[in-house]
Coordinates of C-alpha atoms and ligand atoms in Angstrom, one line a residue:
X1 CA 0.0 0.0 0.0
X2 CA 1.4 3.5 -0.8
X3 CA 2.2 5.8 2.1
X4 CA -0.8 8.0 2.7
X5 CA 1.0 11.2 2.0
X6 CA -1.3 12.5 -0.7
X7 CA -4.0 13.6 1.6
X8 CA -6.0 16.5 0.1
X9 CA -8.6 17.2 2.7
X10 CA -7.0 16.1 5.9
X11 CA -3.5 17.5 5.3
X12 CA -2.3 20.2 7.7
X13 CA -5.6 20.6 9.6
X14 CA -5.8 23.9 11.4
X15 CA -5.1 24.1 15.2
X16 CA -8.3 26.2 15.4
X17 CA -10.6 25.0 12.5
X18 CA -12.9 28.0 13.1
X19 CA -10.2 30.7 12.9
X20 CA -10.5 32.5 9.6
X21 CA -7.1 34.2 10.1
X22 CA -5.4 30.8 10.4
X23 CA -7.3 29.6 7.3
X24 CA -6.3 32.6 5.2
X25 CA -2.7 32.2 6.4
X26 CA -2.7 28.6 5.3
X27 CA -3.7 29.7 1.8
X28 CA -7.5 29.7 2.3
X29 CA -9.7 31.7 -0.2
X30 CA -6.9 31.8 -2.8
X31 CA -9.0 29.4 -4.9
X32 CA -12.0 31.6 -4.5
X33 CA -10.0 34.7 -5.6
X34 CA -8.8 32.7 -8.6
X35 CA -12.4 31.6 -9.4
X36 CA -13.8 35.1 -9.1
X37 CA -11.6 36.2 -12.0
X38 CA -12.3 33.1 -14.2
X39 CA -15.0 32.5 -16.8
X40 CA -17.6 30.0 -15.5
X41 CA -17.0 27.7 -18.3
X42 CA -13.3 27.5 -17.4
X43 CA -14.1 26.7 -13.8
X44 CA -16.4 23.9 -14.8
X45 CA -13.9 22.6 -17.3
X46 CA -11.4 22.0 -14.3
X47 CA -14.1 20.2 -12.4
X48 CA -14.8 18.0 -15.4
X49 CA -11.1 17.3 -15.9
X50 CA -10.9 16.4 -12.2
X51 CA -13.6 13.7 -12.6
X52 CA -15.0 14.5 -9.2
X53 CA -17.9 12.1 -8.6
X54 CA -20.5 13.2 -6.1
X55 CA -19.5 12.1 -2.6
X56 CA -23.1 11.9 -1.3
X57 CA -23.7 8.4 -2.5
X58 CA -25.0 8.4 -6.0
X59 CA -21.5 9.2 -7.6
X60 CA -23.0 11.6 -10.2
X61 CA -20.2 13.4 -12.2
X62 CA -19.8 16.8 -10.7
X63 CA -18.7 18.5 -13.9
X64 CA -21.8 17.3 -15.8
X65 CA -24.1 18.5 -13.0
X66 CA -22.5 22.0 -13.0
X67 CA -22.5 22.2 -16.8
X68 CA -26.2 21.3 -16.9
X69 CA -27.0 24.1 -14.5
X70 CA -24.8 26.6 -16.3
X71 CA -26.7 26.1 -19.6
X72 CA -30.1 26.8 -17.9
X73 CA -31.0 30.4 -18.6
X74 CA -33.7 30.9 -16.0
X75 CA -32.8 32.9 -12.8
X76 CA -32.4 33.2 -9.9
X77 CA -30.3 30.1 -9.2
X78 CA -29.6 28.5 -5.9
X79 CA -26.7 26.5 -4.3
X80 CA -27.7 23.9 -1.8
X81 CA -25.3 21.8 0.3
X82 CA -26.5 18.4 1.5
X83 CA -25.2 18.0 5.0
X84 CA -28.1 15.8 6.3
X85 CA -25.7 12.8 6.7
X86 CA -28.4 10.4 7.8
X87 CA -26.7 7.2 6.4
X88 CA -25.8 5.0 9.4
X89 CA -22.1 4.4 9.7
X90 CA -21.4 7.7 8.0
X91 CA -19.8 10.6 9.9
X92 CA -17.4 12.1 7.4
X93 CA -19.4 15.3 6.6
X94 CA -19.5 15.9 10.4
X95 CA -15.7 15.6 10.4
X96 CA -15.4 18.1 7.5
X97 CA -17.8 20.6 9.2
X98 CA -15.9 20.3 12.5
X99 CA -12.4 20.2 11.2
X100 CA -12.4 22.2 8.0
X101 CA -15.5 24.3 7.8
X102 CA -13.9 27.0 5.7
X103 CA -13.0 24.6 2.9
X104 CA -16.7 23.6 2.6
X105 CA -17.8 27.3 2.7
X106 CA -15.2 28.3 0.2
X107 CA -16.4 25.6 -2.2
X108 CA -20.0 26.8 -1.8
X109 CA -19.1 30.4 -2.4
X110 CA -17.0 29.4 -5.5
X111 CA -20.2 27.6 -6.8
X112 CA -22.1 30.8 -6.1
X113 CA -19.7 32.8 -8.3
X114 CA -19.9 30.2 -11.2
X115 CA -23.7 30.5 -11.4
X116 CA -24.0 34.0 -10.1
X117 CA -26.5 32.3 -7.7
X118 CA -28.8 34.3 -5.5
X119 CA -28.1 32.5 -2.2
X120 CA -26.6 29.3 -0.8
X121 CA -28.2 27.0 1.8
X122 CA -26.6 24.3 4.0
X123 CA -29.1 21.7 5.2
X124 CA -27.4 20.3 8.3
X125 CA -28.5 17.1 10.1
X126 CA -30.8 18.1 12.9
X127 CA -28.7 16.3 15.6
X128 CA -25.6 18.3 14.6
X129 CA -26.8 21.3 16.6
X130 CA -23.3 22.5 17.8
X131 CA -22.1 22.3 14.2
X132 CA -25.0 24.4 13.0
X133 CA -24.1 27.1 15.5
X134 CA -20.4 26.9 14.6
X135 CA -21.2 27.2 10.9
X136 CA -23.3 30.3 11.5
X137 CA -20.3 31.8 13.4
X138 CA -17.9 30.8 10.6
X139 CA -20.2 32.5 8.0
X140 CA -20.2 35.7 10.1
X141 CA -16.4 35.7 10.1
X142 CA -16.3 35.2 6.3
X143 CA -18.6 38.2 6.0
X144 CA -16.2 40.3 8.0
X145 CA -13.3 39.2 5.8
X146 CA -15.2 40.3 2.7
X147 CA -15.7 36.9 1.0
X148 CA -19.5 36.9 1.6
X149 CA -22.3 39.5 1.6
X150 CA -22.5 42.5 -0.8
X151 CA -19.9 43.2 -3.5
X152 CA -17.6 40.2 -2.7
X153 CA -14.0 41.0 -3.5
X154 CA -15.1 44.2 -5.2
X155 CA -16.6 42.2 -8.1
X156 CA -20.2 43.6 -7.7
X157 CA -21.5 40.1 -6.9
X158 CA -23.7 39.6 -3.7
X159 CA -24.0 36.2 -2.1
X160 CA -25.0 34.8 1.3
X161 CA -25.2 31.4 2.9
X162 CA -28.0 30.3 5.2
X163 CA -27.8 27.3 7.6
X164 CA -31.0 25.2 7.8
X165 CA -31.6 22.6 10.5
X166 CA -32.5 19.1 9.2
X167 CA -35.9 17.6 10.1
X168 CA -34.4 14.4 11.7
X169 CA -35.5 12.1 9.0
X170 CA -33.2 10.0 6.8
X171 CA -35.4 10.6 3.7
X172 CA -34.7 14.3 3.9
X173 CA -31.2 13.6 2.7
X174 CA -32.8 12.6 -0.7
X175 CA -32.2 15.8 -2.7
X176 CA -35.8 16.6 -3.6
X177 CA -37.1 15.9 -0.1
X178 CA -34.3 18.1 1.2
X179 CA -35.5 21.0 -1.0
X180 CA -39.1 20.5 0.2
X181 CA -37.9 20.5 3.8
X182 CA -35.7 23.6 3.2
X183 CA -38.8 25.4 1.8
X184 CA -40.7 24.6 5.0
X185 CA -42.8 21.8 3.5
X186 CA -43.0 18.2 4.6
X187 CA -39.7 16.5 3.7
X188 CA -41.0 14.0 1.1
X189 CA -39.4 13.2 -2.3
X190 CA -40.7 14.9 -5.4
X191 CA -41.5 13.2 -8.6
X192 CA -38.6 13.5 -11.1
X193 CA -38.4 14.8 -13.9
X194 CA -38.3 17.7 -13.8
X195 CA -34.6 17.7 -12.9
X196 CA -33.6 19.7 -9.8
X197 CA -31.2 21.7 -12.0
X198 CA -34.3 23.1 -13.8
X199 CA -36.9 23.0 -11.1
X200 CA -35.2 23.0 -7.7
X201 CA -35.4 25.2 -4.6
X202 CA -38.4 27.5 -4.7
X203 CA -38.9 25.8 -8.2
X204 CA -35.8 27.6 -9.5
X205 CA -32.7 26.2 -11.0
X206 CA -30.6 24.6 -8.3
X207 CA -27.3 22.9 -7.6
X208 CA -27.3 20.3 -4.9
X209 CA -24.0 18.8 -3.8
X210 CA -22.8 16.9 -0.8
X211 CA -20.4 18.4 1.8
X212 CA -17.4 16.4 0.7
X213 CA -18.0 17.3 -2.9
X214 CA -18.0 21.0 -2.1
X215 CA -15.0 20.7 0.2
X216 CA -13.0 19.3 -2.7
X217 CA -13.7 22.3 -4.9
X218 CA -11.0 24.6 -3.5
X219 CA -8.3 21.9 -4.1
X220 CA -9.5 21.4 -7.7
X221 CA -9.4 25.1 -8.4
X222 CA -6.1 25.6 -6.7
X223 CA -4.1 22.7 -8.1
X224 CA -6.1 22.2 -11.3
X225 CA -8.4 19.3 -12.5
X226 CA -5.5 17.3 -13.9
X227 CA -3.6 17.2 -10.6
X228 CA -6.8 16.2 -8.7
X229 CA -7.4 13.4 -11.2
X230 CA -3.8 12.2 -10.8
X231 CA -4.3 11.9 -7.0
X232 CA -7.1 9.3 -7.6
X233 CA -8.4 6.8 -10.1
X234 CA -8.4 7.5 -13.9
X235 CA -12.3 7.3 -13.8
X236 CA -12.7 9.4 -10.6
X237 CA -10.1 11.8 -9.3
X238 CA -9.1 12.7 -5.8
X239 CA -9.4 11.0 -2.5
X240 CA -12.3 9.7 -0.5
X241 CA -13.1 10.0 3.2
X242 CA -14.0 6.6 4.5
X243 CA -15.8 5.9 7.8
X244 CA -14.6 2.8 9.6
X245 CA -16.8 1.3 12.3
X246 CA -17.8 -2.0 13.8
X247 CA -15.3 -4.7 14.8
X248 CA -12.0 -3.2 13.5
X249 CA -9.3 -1.9 15.8
X250 CA -9.2 1.7 14.5
X251 CA -12.6 3.3 14.0
X252 CA -13.1 6.8 12.6
X253 CA -12.6 8.9 9.5
X254 CA -9.7 8.2 7.2
X255 CA -8.7 9.7 3.8
X256 CA -7.6 7.4 1.1
X257 CA -6.7 8.0 -2.6
X258 CA -9.3 6.5 -4.9
X259 CA -8.0 3.5 -6.9
X260 CA -4.7 3.1 -5.0
X261 CA -5.8 1.1 -1.9
X262 CA -7.7 -2.2 -1.6
X263 CA -10.5 -3.1 0.8
X264 CA -8.0 -5.3 2.5
X265 CA -5.7 -2.3 3.1
X266 CA -8.6 -0.2 4.3
X267 CA -9.7 -2.8 6.9
X268 CA -6.4 -4.4 7.9
X269 CA -3.5 -1.8 7.4
X270 CA -2.2 -0.3 10.6
X271 CA -2.6 3.3 9.3
X272 CA -6.3 2.6 8.5
X273 CA -8.6 0.0 10.1
X274 CA -5.8 -1.9 11.8
X275 CA -7.4 -5.3 11.5
X276 CA -10.0 -7.1 13.7
X277 CA -10.4 -5.8 17.2
X278 CA -11.1 -9.0 19.1
X279 CA -9.0 -11.7 17.5
X280 CA -12.1 -13.0 15.6
X281 CA -12.2 -13.5 11.9
X282 CA -13.8 -11.0 9.5
X283 CA -17.2 -12.3 8.4
X284 CA -18.5 -9.4 6.2
X285 CA -18.3 -5.7 5.6
X286 CA -21.2 -3.4 4.7
X287 CA -20.3 -0.6 2.3
X288 CA -21.8 2.8 1.7
X289 CA -24.4 2.8 4.5
X290 CA -27.5 0.7 5.2
X291 CA -28.6 1.2 1.6
X292 CA -25.3 -0.3 0.2
X293 CA -24.1 -3.8 -0.5
X294 CA -22.5 -6.3 1.8
X295 CA -19.2 -8.0 0.8
X296 CA -17.2 -10.9 2.2
X297 CA -13.5 -11.9 2.7
X298 CA -13.2 -13.2 -0.9
X299 CA -13.7 -9.6 -2.2
X300 CA -11.0 -8.1 0.0
X301 CA -8.5 -7.6 -2.8
X302 CA -11.0 -5.3 -4.7
X303 CA -9.5 -1.9 -5.2
X304 CA -11.4 0.9 -3.5
X305 CA -12.6 2.9 -6.5
X306 CA -16.0 3.6 -7.9
X307 CA -15.2 1.5 -11.0
X308 CA -13.6 -1.5 -9.3
X309 CA -16.2 -1.8 -6.5
X310 CA -19.0 -1.6 -9.0
X311 CA -17.5 -4.4 -11.1
X312 CA -17.3 -6.5 -8.0
X313 CA -21.0 -5.9 -7.2
X314 CA -20.0 -3.5 -4.4
X315 CA -20.2 0.4 -4.0
X316 CA -18.5 3.4 -2.5
X317 CA -21.8 5.0 -1.5
X318 CA -21.4 7.4 1.3
X319 CA -17.9 6.0 2.2
X320 CA -19.1 4.0 5.2
X321 CA -17.4 0.6 5.9
X322 CA -19.1 -1.3 8.7
X323 CA -16.9 -4.3 9.6
X324 CA -18.5 -7.4 11.3
X325 CA -16.8 -10.4 12.7
X326 CA -17.8 -14.1 12.6
X327 CA -19.9 -13.8 15.7
X328 CA -22.6 -11.9 13.8
X329 CA -25.5 -13.9 12.4
X330 CA -26.4 -12.4 9.0
X331 CA -30.1 -12.7 9.5
X332 CA -29.9 -10.7 12.8
X333 CA -27.8 -8.0 11.1
X334 CA -30.3 -7.7 8.2
X335 CA -33.2 -7.4 10.7
X336 CA -31.5 -4.4 12.1
X337 CA -31.0 -2.9 8.6
X338 CA -34.7 -3.5 7.8
X339 CA -35.9 -2.1 11.1
X340 CA -34.0 1.1 10.2
X341 CA -35.8 1.3 6.8
X342 CA -39.2 0.6 8.4
X343 CA -38.6 3.5 10.8
X344 CA -37.4 5.9 8.1
X345 CA -39.8 5.1 5.2
X346 CA -41.8 8.2 4.7
X347 CA -45.0 6.2 3.9
X348 CA -45.7 7.9 0.5
X349 CA -45.5 4.7 -1.6
X350 CA -46.6 1.1 -0.9
X351 CA -43.6 -0.9 -2.2
X352 CA -41.4 0.8 0.4
X353 CA -43.9 1.3 3.3
X354 CA -45.3 -2.2 3.2
X355 CA -42.4 -3.9 1.5
X356 CA -40.0 -3.2 4.3
X357 CA -42.5 -4.6 6.9
X358 CA -42.9 -7.8 4.8
X359 CA -39.1 -8.1 4.5
X360 CA -38.9 -8.1 8.3
X361 CA -41.6 -10.7 8.5
X362 CA -39.7 -13.0 6.2
X363 CA -36.4 -12.5 8.0
X364 CA -38.1 -13.4 11.3
X365 CA -39.6 -16.5 9.7
X366 CA -36.3 -17.5 8.3
X367 CA -34.6 -17.3 11.7
X368 CA -37.3 -19.5 13.3
X369 CA -36.8 -23.2 12.8
X370 CA -39.4 -24.7 10.4
X371 CA -41.4 -21.4 10.1
X372 CA -40.4 -20.7 6.5
X373 CA -40.6 -22.8 3.3
X374 CA -38.6 -22.9 0.1
X375 CA -41.7 -21.1 -1.5
X376 CA -41.2 -18.3 1.0
X377 CA -37.7 -17.8 -0.1
X378 CA -38.9 -17.4 -3.7
X379 CA -41.5 -14.9 -2.6
X380 CA -38.9 -13.0 -0.6
X381 CA -36.8 -12.6 -3.7
X382 CA -39.8 -11.4 -5.8
X383 CA -40.5 -8.9 -3.0
X384 CA -37.0 -7.6 -3.2
X385 CA -37.4 -7.1 -7.0
X386 CA -40.7 -5.3 -6.6
X387 CA -39.3 -2.9 -4.0
X388 CA -36.2 -2.2 -6.0
X389 CA -38.2 -1.6 -9.3
X390 CA -41.4 0.1 -8.0
X391 CA -40.4 2.3 -5.0
X392 CA -40.9 6.0 -5.6
X393 CA -37.4 7.1 -4.4
X394 CA -33.9 5.9 -3.6
X395 CA -34.8 4.9 -0.1
X396 CA -37.2 2.1 -1.1
X397 CA -35.2 1.3 -4.2
X398 CA -32.1 0.5 -2.1
X399 CA -33.6 -0.8 1.1
X400 CA -33.1 -4.4 0.1
X401 CA -29.6 -4.0 -1.4
X402 CA -28.0 -5.4 1.7
X403 CA -30.3 -8.4 1.8
X404 CA -29.8 -9.3 -1.9
X405 CA -26.0 -9.0 -1.7
X406 CA -25.9 -11.0 1.6
X407 CA -28.1 -13.7 -0.1
X408 CA -25.2 -14.4 -2.6
X409 CA -22.7 -14.8 0.2
X410 CA -24.6 -16.5 3.0
X411 CA -27.2 -18.6 1.2
X412 CA -26.8 -21.4 3.7
X413 CA -27.8 -19.2 6.6
X414 CA -30.9 -18.1 4.7
X415 CA -31.8 -21.8 4.1
X416 CA -30.7 -23.2 7.4
X417 CA -34.2 -23.3 9.0
X418 CA -36.3 -23.6 5.8
X419 CA -38.6 -26.7 5.2
X420 CA -39.8 -27.7 1.7
X421 CA -43.2 -26.4 0.6
X422 CA -45.1 -23.5 -1.0
X423 CA -45.3 -20.0 0.3
X424 CA -47.0 -19.4 3.7
X425 CA -47.8 -15.7 3.5
Ligands
LIG1 C1 -32.9 8.2 1.1 C2 -31.7 9.0 0.6 C3 -31.0 9.7 1.6 C4 -29.9 10.4 1.2 N1 -29.1 11.1 2.1 C5 -28.1 11.8 1.7 C6 -27.3 12.5 2.7 O1 -27.6 12.5 3.9 N2 -26.3 13.3 2.3 C7 -26.0 13.4 0.9 O2 -25.1 14.2 0.5 N3 -26.7 12.7 0.0 C8 -27.7 12.0 0.4 N4 -28.5 11.3 -0.6 C9 -28.1 11.5 -2.0 C10 -28.7 12.8 -2.5 O3 -30.0 12.6 -3.0 C11 -27.9 13.5 -3.7 O4 -27.6 12.4 -4.6 C12 -26.6 14.2 -3.2 O5 -26.9 15.1 -2.3 C13 -26.0 14.9 -4.4 O6 -24.8 15.4 -4.1 P1 -23.4 14.8 -4.7 O7 -23.6 14.8 -6.2 O8 -22.4 15.8 -4.4 O9 -23.2 13.5 -4.1 C14 -29.5 10.5 -0.2 C15 -30.3 9.9 -1.2 C16 -31.4 9.1 -0.7 C17 -32.2 8.4 -1.8
LIG2 S1 -39.6 4.9 -1.4 FE1 -41.7 5.7 -1.2 S2 -42.3 5.5 1.0 FE2 -40.1 5.0 0.8 S3 -39.1 7.0 1.4 FE3 -39.3 7.0 -0.8 S4 -41.2 8.0 -1.3 FE4 -41.3 7.4 0.9

């Protein structure tokens, strides 16, 4: 494994992350000054060259999203930062907001300049109350330093950023539900199309990006898109913050270069996960949050990049890696995942609202000797397909991803208690 010396986000963290003086001394806002003098097309061209894939989970190409919004003529435009961070096992946006808030804010202001946006909003997870307060303070200090407010840097451009508290629901991290919630409506997903770039916040053209996506913008603009690409994988530049939790020795947020580190390195290398905490063997790892796939030891040599993980049936998702040892029964783990989705389903559509309850029923039957039949297993698999294909938003569409990936790895545990026969439900 290469030495982890190419950190972009976590290099030279400030001794006081909320000191704007320290940030400016360390080179902060140089990228913004550069951006303010550049043509919007040129800024976006650097982001496209960087191949920055959205760090919120869906891995949408940043350059393409920005370009789409640039070509929309309607105004005003809005910039929205998704800091809802509701995905279990994910705490890297919190890390960014606590340890490098100005990088995030500089990225958002740079986006403001590119689109000459009317205002920016950061939708911050409701439980992160302290962070919300600190962000408000940081925004005030940026105002004083002249990088926010009226006539920024003497350019004649006015821009401000508002901090919105999240509603405490996982679904509000879905970008259209997030916009509804920001507008003061119930946080439920909207039908798409129209695309949010066209009909977004207050029904106006809007850019929605994740915290980590925005925090990377100053690096891209400072060093150039080619340098950012070089630091990562040829299909997706830069680094990724991963969140290690569960049964590994070292838990927390770590920065790794995309495409240069394997899952084995991430979990077992002493600079990263450090191996299993309790002398037990690794049984499985759950990638990208509860909505992501589960992998097993045979996949450990997969390179951690969007492309390689996808080819192996895995995913980067939010960057979460939950590590579980051999003591964890897969059906019990999946029951926990499904209970989460039952709790978080917004109830708008039947495949998700009812589907998750039925999934839990089946998991309970499968873990009770003789309660489920081979016919039930077939029905369970049809249910998974129906939920994935027919749910209204990403929550229901991905709620059974963990189950269907685990089925491939631990078929014998699913079948252990099953008796022959037709479906019982
Ligand atoms: C149910 C659900 C919850 C989501 N939660 C988050 C979240 O907490 N934070 C986030 O950035 N993206 C979340 N997303 C993804 C967003 O909808 C969207 O793709 C993302 O904010 C776009 O930013 P990016 O392109 O920079 O990744 C969620 C999606 C779904 C379907
Ligand atoms: S899939 Fe349907 S019920 Fe589930 S969260 Fe989305 S809109 Fe709500």
